[in-house]
PDB file of C-alpha atoms in Angstrom:
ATOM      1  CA  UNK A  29      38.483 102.141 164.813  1.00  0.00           C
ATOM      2  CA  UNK A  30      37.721  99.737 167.842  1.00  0.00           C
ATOM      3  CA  UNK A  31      35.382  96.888 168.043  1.00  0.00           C
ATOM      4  CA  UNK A  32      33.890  94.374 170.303  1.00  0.00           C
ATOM      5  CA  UNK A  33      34.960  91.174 168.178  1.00  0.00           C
ATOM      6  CA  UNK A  34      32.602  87.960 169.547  1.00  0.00           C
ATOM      7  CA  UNK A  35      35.135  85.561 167.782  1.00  0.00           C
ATOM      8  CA  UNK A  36      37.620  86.176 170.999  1.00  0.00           C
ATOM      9  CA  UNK A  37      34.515  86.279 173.419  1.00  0.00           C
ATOM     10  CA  UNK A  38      33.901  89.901 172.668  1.00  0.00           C
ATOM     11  CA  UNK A  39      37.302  91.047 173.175  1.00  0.00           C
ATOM     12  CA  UNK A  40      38.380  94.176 171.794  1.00  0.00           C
ATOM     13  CA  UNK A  41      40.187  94.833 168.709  1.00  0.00           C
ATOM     14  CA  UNK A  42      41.512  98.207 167.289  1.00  0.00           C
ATOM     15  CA  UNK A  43      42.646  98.970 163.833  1.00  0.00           C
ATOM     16  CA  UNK A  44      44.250 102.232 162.390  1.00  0.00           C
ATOM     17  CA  UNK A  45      46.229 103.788 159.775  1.00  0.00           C
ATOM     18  CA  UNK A  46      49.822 105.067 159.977  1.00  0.00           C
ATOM     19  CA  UNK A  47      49.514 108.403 158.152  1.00  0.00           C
ATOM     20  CA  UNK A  48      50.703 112.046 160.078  1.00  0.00           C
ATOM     21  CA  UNK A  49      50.157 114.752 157.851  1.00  0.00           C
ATOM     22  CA  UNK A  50      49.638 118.802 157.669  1.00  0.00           C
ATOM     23  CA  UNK A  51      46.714 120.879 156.668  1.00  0.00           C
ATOM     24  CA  UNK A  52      43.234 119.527 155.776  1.00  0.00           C
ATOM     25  CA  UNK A  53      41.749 119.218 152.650  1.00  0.00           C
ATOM     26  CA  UNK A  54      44.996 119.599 150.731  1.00  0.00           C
ATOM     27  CA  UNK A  55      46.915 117.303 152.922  1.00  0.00           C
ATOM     28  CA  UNK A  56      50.733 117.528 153.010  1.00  0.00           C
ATOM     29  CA  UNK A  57      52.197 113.973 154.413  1.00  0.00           C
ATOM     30  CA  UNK A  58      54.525 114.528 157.072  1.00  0.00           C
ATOM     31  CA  UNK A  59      55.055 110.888 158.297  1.00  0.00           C
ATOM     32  CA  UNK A  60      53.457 108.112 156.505  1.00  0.00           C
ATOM     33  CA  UNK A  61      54.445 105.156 159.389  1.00  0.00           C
ATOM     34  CA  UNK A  62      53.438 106.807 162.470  1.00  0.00           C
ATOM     35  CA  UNK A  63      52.080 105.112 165.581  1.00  0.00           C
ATOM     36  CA  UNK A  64      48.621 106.326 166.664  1.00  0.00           C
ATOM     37  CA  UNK A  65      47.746 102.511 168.694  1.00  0.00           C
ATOM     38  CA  UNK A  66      49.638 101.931 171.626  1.00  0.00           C
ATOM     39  CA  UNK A  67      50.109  99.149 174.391  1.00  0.00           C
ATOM     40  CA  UNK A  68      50.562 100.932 177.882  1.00  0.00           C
ATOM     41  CA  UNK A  69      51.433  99.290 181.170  1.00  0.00           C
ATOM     42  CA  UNK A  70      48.921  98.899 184.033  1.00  0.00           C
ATOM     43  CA  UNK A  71      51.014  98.108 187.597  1.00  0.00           C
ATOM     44  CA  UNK A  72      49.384  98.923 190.767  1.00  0.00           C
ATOM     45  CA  UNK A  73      51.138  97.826 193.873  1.00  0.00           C
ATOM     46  CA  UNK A  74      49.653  97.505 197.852  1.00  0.00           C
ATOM     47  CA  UNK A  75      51.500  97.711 200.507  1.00  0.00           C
ATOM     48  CA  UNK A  76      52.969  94.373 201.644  1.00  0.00           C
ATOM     49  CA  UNK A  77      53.344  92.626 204.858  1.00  0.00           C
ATOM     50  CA  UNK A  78      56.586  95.203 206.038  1.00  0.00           C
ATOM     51  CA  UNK A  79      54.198  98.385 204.582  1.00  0.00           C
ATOM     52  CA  UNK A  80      56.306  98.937 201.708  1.00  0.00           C
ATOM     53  CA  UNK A  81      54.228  99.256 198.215  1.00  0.00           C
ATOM     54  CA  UNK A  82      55.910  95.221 197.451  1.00  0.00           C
ATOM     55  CA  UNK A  83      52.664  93.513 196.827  1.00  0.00           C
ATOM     56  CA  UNK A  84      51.630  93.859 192.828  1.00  0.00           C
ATOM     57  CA  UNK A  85      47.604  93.502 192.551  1.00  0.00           C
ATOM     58  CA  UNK A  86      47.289  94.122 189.074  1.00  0.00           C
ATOM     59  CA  UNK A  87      49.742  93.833 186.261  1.00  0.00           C
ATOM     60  CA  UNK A  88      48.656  94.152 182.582  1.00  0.00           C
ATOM     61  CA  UNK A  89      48.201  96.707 179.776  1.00  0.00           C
ATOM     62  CA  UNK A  90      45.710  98.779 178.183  1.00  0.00           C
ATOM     63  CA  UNK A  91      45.155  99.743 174.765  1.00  0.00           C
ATOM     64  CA  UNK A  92      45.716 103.580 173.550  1.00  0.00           C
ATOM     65  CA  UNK A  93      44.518 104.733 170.309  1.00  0.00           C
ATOM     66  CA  UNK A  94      44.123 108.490 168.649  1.00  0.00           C
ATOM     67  CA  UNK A  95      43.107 110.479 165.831  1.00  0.00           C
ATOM     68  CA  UNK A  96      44.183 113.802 165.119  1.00  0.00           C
ATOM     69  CA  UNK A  97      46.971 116.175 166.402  1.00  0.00           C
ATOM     70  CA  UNK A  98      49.665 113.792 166.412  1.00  0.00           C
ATOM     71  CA  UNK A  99      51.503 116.182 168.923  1.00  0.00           C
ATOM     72  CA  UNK A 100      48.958 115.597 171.255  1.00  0.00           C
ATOM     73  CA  UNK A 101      48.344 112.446 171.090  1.00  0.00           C
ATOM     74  CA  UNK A 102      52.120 111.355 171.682  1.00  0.00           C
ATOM     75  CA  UNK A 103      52.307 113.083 174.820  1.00  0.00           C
ATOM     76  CA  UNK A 104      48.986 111.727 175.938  1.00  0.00           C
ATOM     77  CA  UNK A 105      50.811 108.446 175.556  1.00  0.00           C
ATOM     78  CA  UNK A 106      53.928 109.748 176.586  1.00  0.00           C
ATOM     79  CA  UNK A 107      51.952 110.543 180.022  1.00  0.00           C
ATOM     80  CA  UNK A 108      50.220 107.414 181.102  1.00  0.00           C
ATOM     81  CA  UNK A 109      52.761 105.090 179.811  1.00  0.00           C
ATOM     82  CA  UNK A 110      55.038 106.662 182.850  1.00  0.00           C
ATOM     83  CA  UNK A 111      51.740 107.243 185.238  1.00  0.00           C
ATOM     84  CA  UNK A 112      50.028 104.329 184.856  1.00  0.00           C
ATOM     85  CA  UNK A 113      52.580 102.176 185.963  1.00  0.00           C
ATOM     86  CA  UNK A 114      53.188 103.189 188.867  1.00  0.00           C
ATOM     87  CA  UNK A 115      50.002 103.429 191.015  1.00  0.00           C
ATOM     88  CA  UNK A 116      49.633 102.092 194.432  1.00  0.00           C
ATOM     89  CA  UNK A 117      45.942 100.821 196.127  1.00  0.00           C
ATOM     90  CA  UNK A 118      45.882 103.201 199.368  1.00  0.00           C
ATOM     91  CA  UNK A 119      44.060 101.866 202.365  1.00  0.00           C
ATOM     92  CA  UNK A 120      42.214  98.768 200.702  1.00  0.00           C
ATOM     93  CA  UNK A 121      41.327 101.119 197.248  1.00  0.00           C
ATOM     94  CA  UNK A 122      40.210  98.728 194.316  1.00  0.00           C
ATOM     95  CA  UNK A 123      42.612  99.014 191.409  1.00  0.00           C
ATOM     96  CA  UNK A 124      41.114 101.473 188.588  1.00  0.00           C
ATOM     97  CA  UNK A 125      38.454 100.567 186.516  1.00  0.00           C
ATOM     98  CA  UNK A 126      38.550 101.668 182.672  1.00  0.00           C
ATOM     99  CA  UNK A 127      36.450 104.463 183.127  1.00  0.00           C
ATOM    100  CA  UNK A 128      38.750 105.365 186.191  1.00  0.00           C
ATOM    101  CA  UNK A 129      41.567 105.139 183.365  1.00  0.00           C
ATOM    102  CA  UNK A 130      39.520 107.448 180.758  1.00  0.00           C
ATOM    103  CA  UNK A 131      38.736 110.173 183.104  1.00  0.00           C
ATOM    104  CA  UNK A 132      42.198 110.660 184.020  1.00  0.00           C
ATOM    105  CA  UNK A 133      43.304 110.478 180.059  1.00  0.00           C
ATOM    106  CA  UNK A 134      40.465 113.192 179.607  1.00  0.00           C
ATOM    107  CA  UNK A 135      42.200 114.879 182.414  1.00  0.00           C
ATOM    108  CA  UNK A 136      45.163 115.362 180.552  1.00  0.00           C
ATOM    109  CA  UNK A 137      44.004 115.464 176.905  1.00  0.00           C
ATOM    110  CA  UNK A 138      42.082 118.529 177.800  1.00  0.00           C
ATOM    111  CA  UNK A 139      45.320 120.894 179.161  1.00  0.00           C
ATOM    112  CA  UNK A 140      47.245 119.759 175.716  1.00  0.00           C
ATOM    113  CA  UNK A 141      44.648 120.835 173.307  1.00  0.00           C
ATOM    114  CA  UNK A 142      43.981 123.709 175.267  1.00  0.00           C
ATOM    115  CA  UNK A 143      47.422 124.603 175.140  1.00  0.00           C
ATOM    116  CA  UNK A 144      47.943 123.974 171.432  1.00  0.00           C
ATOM    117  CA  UNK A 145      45.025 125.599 170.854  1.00  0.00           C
ATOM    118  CA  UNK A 146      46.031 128.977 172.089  1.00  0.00           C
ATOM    119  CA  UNK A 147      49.129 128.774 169.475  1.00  0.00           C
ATOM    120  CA  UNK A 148      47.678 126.669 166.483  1.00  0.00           C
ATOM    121  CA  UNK A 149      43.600 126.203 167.090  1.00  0.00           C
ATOM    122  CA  UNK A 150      43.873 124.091 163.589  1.00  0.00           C
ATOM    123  CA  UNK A 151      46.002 121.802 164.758  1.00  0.00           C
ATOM    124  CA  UNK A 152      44.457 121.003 168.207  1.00  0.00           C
ATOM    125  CA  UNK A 153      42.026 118.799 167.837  1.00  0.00           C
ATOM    126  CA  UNK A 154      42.089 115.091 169.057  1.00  0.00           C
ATOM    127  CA  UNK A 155      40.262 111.940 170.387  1.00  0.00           C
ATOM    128  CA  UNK A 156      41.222 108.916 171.815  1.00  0.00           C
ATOM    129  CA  UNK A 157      40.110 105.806 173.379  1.00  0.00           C
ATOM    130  CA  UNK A 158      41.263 104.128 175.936  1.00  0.00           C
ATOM    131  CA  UNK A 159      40.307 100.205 175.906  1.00  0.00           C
ATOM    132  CA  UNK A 160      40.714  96.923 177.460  1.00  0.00           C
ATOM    133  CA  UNK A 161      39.996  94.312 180.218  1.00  0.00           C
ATOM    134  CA  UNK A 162      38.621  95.773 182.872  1.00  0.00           C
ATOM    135  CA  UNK A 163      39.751  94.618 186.281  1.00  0.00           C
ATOM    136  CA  UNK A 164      36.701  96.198 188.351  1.00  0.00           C
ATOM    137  CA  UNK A 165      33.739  94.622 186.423  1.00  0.00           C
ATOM    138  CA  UNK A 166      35.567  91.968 184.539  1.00  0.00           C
ATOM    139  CA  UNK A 167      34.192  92.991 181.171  1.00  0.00           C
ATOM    140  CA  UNK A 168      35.890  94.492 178.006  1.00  0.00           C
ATOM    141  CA  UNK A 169      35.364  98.148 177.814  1.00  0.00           C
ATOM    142  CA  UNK A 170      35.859 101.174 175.353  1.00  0.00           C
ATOM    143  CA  UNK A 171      36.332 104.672 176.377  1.00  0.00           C
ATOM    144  CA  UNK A 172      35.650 107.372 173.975  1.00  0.00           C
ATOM    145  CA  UNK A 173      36.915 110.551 174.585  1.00  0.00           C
ATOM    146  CA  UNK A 174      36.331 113.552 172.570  1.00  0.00           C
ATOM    147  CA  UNK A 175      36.113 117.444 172.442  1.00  0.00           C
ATOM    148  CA  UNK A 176      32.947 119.148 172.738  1.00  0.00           C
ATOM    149  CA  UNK A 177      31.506 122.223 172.305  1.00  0.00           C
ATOM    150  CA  UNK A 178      27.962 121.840 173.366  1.00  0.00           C
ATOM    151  CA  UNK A 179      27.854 124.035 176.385  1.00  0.00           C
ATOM    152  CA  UNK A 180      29.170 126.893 173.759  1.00  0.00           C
ATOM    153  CA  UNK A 181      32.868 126.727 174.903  1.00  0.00           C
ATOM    154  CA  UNK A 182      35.570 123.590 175.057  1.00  0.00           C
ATOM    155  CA  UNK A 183      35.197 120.597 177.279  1.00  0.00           C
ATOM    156  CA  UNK A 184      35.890 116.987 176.494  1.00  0.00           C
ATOM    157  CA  UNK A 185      33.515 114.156 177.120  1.00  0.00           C
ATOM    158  CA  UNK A 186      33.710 110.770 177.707  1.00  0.00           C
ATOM    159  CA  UNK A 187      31.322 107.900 176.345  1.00  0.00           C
ATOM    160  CA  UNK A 188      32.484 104.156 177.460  1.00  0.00           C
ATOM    161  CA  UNK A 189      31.132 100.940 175.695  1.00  0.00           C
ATOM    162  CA  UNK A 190      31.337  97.367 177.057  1.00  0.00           C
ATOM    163  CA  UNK A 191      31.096  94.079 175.452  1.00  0.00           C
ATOM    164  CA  UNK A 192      27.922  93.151 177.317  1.00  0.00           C
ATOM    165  CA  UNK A 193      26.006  96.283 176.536  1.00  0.00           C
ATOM    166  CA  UNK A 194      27.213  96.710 172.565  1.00  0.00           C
ATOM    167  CA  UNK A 195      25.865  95.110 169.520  1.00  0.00           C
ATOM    168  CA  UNK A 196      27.797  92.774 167.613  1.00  0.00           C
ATOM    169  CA  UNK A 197      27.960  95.876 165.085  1.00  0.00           C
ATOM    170  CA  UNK A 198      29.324  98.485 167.262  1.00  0.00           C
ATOM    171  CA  UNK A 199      32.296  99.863 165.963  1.00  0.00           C
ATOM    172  CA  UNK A 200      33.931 103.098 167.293  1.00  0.00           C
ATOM    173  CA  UNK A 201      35.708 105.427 164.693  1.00  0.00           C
ATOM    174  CA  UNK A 202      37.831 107.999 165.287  1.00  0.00           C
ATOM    175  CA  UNK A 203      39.226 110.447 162.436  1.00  0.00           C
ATOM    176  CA  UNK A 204      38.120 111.651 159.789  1.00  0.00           C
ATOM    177  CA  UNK A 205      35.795 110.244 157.021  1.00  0.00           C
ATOM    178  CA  UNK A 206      33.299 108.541 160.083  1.00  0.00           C
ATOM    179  CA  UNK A 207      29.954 108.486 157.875  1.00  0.00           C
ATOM    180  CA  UNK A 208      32.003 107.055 154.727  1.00  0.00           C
ATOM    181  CA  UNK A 209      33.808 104.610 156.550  1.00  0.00           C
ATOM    182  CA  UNK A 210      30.525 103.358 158.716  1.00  0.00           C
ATOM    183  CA  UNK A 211      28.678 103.041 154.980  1.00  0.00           C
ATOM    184  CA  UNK A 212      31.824 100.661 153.828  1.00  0.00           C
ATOM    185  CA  UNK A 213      31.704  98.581 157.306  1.00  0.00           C
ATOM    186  CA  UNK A 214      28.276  98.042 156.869  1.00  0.00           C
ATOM    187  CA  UNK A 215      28.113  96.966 152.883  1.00  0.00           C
ATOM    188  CA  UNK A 216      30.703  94.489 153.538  1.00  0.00           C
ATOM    189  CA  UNK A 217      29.012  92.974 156.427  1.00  0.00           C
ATOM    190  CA  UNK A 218      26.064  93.139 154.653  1.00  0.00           C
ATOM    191  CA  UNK A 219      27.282  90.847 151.494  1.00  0.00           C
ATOM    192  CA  UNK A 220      28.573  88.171 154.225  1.00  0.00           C
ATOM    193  CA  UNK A 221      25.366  85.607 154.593  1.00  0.00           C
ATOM    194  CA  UNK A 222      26.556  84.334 158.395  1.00  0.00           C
ATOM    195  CA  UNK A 223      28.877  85.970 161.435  1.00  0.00           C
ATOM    196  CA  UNK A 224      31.911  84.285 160.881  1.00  0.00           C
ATOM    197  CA  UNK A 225      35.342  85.641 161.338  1.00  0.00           C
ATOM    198  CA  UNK A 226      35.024  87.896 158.225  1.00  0.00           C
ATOM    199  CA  UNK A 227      32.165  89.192 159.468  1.00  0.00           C
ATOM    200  CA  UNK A 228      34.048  90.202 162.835  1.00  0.00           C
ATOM    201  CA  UNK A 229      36.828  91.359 161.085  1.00  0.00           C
ATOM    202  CA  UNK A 230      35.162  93.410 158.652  1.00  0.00           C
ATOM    203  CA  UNK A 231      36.223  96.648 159.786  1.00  0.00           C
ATOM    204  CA  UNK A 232      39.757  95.596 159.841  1.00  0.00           C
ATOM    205  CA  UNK A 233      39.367  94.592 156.008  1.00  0.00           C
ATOM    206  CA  UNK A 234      37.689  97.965 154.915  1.00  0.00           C
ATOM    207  CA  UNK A 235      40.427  99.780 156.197  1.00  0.00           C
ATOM    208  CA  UNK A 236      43.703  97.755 155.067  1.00  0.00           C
ATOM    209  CA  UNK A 237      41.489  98.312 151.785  1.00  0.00           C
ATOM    210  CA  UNK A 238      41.434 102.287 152.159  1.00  0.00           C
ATOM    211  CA  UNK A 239      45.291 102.349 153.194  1.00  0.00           C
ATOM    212  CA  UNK A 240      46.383  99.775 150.105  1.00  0.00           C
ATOM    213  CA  UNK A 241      44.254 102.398 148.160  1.00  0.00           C
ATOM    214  CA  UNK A 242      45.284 105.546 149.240  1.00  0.00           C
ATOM    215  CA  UNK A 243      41.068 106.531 148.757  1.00  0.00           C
ATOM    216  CA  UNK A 244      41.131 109.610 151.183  1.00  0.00           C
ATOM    217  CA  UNK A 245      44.308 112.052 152.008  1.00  0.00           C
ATOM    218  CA  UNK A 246      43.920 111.727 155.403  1.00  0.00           C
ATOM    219  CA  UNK A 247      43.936 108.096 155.726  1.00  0.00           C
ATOM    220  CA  UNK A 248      46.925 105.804 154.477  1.00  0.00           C
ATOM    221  CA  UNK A 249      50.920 104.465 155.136  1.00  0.00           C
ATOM    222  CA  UNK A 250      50.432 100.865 156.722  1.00  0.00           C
ATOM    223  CA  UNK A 251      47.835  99.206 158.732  1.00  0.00           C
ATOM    224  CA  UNK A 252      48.492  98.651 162.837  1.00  0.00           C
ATOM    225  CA  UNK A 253      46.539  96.665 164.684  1.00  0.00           C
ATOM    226  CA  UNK A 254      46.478  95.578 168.588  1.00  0.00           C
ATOM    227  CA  UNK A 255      43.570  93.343 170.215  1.00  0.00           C
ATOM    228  CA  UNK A 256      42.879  91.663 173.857  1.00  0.00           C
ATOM    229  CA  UNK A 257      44.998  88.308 174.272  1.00  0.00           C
ATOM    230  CA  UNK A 258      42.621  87.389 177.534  1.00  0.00           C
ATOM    231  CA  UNK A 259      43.306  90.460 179.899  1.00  0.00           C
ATOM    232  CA  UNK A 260      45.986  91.792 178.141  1.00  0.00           C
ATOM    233  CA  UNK A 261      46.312  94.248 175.424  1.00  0.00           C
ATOM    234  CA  UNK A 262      49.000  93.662 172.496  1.00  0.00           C
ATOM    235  CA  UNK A 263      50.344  95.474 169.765  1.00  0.00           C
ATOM    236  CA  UNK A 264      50.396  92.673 166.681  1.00  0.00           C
ATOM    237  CA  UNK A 265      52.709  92.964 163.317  1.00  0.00           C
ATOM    238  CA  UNK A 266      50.820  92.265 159.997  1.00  0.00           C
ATOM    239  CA  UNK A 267      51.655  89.164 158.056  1.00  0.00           C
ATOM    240  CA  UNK A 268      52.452  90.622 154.178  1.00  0.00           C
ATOM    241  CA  UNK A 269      52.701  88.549 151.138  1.00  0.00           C
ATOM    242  CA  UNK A 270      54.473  90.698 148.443  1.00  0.00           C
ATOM    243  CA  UNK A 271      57.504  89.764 146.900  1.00  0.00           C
ATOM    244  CA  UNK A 272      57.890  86.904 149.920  1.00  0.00           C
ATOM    245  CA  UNK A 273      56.191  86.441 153.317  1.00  0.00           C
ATOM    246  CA  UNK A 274      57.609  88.729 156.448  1.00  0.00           C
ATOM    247  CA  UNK A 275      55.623  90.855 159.181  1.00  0.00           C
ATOM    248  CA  UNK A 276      55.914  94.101 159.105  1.00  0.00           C
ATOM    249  CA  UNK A 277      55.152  97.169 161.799  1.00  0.00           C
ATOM    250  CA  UNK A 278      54.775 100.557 160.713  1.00  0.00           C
ATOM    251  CA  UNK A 279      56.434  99.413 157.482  1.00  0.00           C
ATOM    252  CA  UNK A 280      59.178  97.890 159.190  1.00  0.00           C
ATOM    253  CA  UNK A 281      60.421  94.294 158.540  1.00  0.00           C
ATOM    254  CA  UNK A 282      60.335  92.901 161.754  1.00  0.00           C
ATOM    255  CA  UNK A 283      61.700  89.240 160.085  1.00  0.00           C
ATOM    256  CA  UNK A 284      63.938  91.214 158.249  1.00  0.00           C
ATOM    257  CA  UNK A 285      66.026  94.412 158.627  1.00  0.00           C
ATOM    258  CA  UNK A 286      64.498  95.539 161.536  1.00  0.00           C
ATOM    259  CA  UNK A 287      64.259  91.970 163.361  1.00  0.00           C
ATOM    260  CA  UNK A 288      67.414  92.458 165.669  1.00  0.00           C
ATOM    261  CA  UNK A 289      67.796  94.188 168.801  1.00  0.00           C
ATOM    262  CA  UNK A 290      71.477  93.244 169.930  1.00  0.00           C
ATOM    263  CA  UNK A 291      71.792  89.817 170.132  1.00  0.00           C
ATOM    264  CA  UNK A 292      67.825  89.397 170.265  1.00  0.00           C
ATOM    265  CA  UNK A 293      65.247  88.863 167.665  1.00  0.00           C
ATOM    266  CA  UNK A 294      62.060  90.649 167.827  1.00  0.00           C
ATOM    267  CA  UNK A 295      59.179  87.780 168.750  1.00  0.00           C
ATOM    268  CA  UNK A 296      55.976  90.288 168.708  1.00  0.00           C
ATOM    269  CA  UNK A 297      52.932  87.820 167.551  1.00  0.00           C
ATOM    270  CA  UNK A 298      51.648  88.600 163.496  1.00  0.00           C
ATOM    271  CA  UNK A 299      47.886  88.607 162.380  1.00  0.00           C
ATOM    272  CA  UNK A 300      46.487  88.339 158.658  1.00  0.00           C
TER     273      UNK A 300
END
């Protein structure tokens, strides 16, 4: 789920759970810590004084989250985290706007489930958003992007949100359990007398609740998070108190076992 949070002047926040699994209804885990929010790089060069492509106009990264076939989804991301870093501004061209960025993950999210589909129609189906900073407008946007059948055969759609035109209730869900999860949101912001940061994070507390709790079969595993640092998008550990004080990612001790990469630590920022 994504939201507009007016604490970080209405940057955007996403929260989701870790759980892959098989079959519906009677769900079979596969993978209980894997990644469905993602941090992709945004690099678009112009050509510089000697007309080589030398002159970076925009530098930063997008956020990347989906719910559903987990096959697709990867190589959604797998996709634009090699395209999108490498476009160039041709003959004075703007650099992409968000929605410029959906359309093209649309673009390719519709030729994977319509190729899965043809082999395993169960296991096709996915959404995604794409969110962030945009560079053309200078707002925080949300694409939505979703299959639908309303013409009577397969398409996906595209619905995109900013910060200036949203409610400070707007929250997008993707997944299963929508109507359920929208109910919890809205109790708990309900019970909170003023919008302070609890109220703002209030999605991000109902579902750390329904992953601690296992509640549905779809949802669980760990709690992943990413949110706008200015124009940036970032991937942030969790900060856990059991049995001591560490940050974890996907499970993973990131103070602790899985803190070392060579002679490096790993120094990605921790949230509550």
């Amino acid at each position: 789920m994504s939201w507009f949070n007016a604490e970080n002047n209405g940057s955007v926040w996403v929260v989701g759970d870790s759980l892959i699994t098989r079959g519906s209804g009677d769900y079979t885990t596969l993978i209980d810590s894997g990644a469905k929010i993602f941090a992709v790089p945004l690099i678009c060069k112009a050509p510089d004084e000697s007309n080589f492509f030398g002159r970076t106009v925009l530098d930063t990264k997008i956020g990347l989250a989906y719910a559903g076939s987990s096959l697709v989804g990867l190589n959604i991301y797998a996709v634009l985290s090699t395209i999108f870093p490498n476009l160039v501004a041709i003959e004075g061209s703007r650099p992409p706007s968000i929605e410029d960025l959906g359309s093209y993950a649309k673009m390719i999210s519709k030729s994977y489930i319509q190729s899965l589909a043809q082999i395993t129609p169960d296991s096709a189906p996915c959404e995604l958003s794409i969110m962030g900073f945009c560079s053309s407008t200078g707002l925080y946007k949300i694409c939505h992007i979703y299959p639908d059948f309303s013409s009577g055969s397969f398409d996906m759609s595209m619905t995109t949100y900013s910060n200036e035109d949203s409610k400070d209730d707007f929250v997008l869900l993707l997944g299963d359990r929508k109507s359920e999860i929208e109910s919890l949101i809205k109790s708990k912001r309900d019970s909170i007398t003023e919008k302070d940061i609890t109220w703002y994070r209030a999605p991000q507390h109902v579902l750390n609740q329904l992953v601690s709790n296992n509640t549905y079969g779809s949802i669980g595993g760990y709690l992943q998070q990413g949110l706008c640092f200015g124009r940036d998008f970032t991937i942030t550990s969790r900060l856990i108190s059991n049995n001591g004080t560490f940050l974890s990612h996907l499970g993973f001790d990131v103070t602790g076992d899985a803190s070392r990469v060579g002679s490096c630590i790993v120094g990605m920022p921790g949230m509550i």
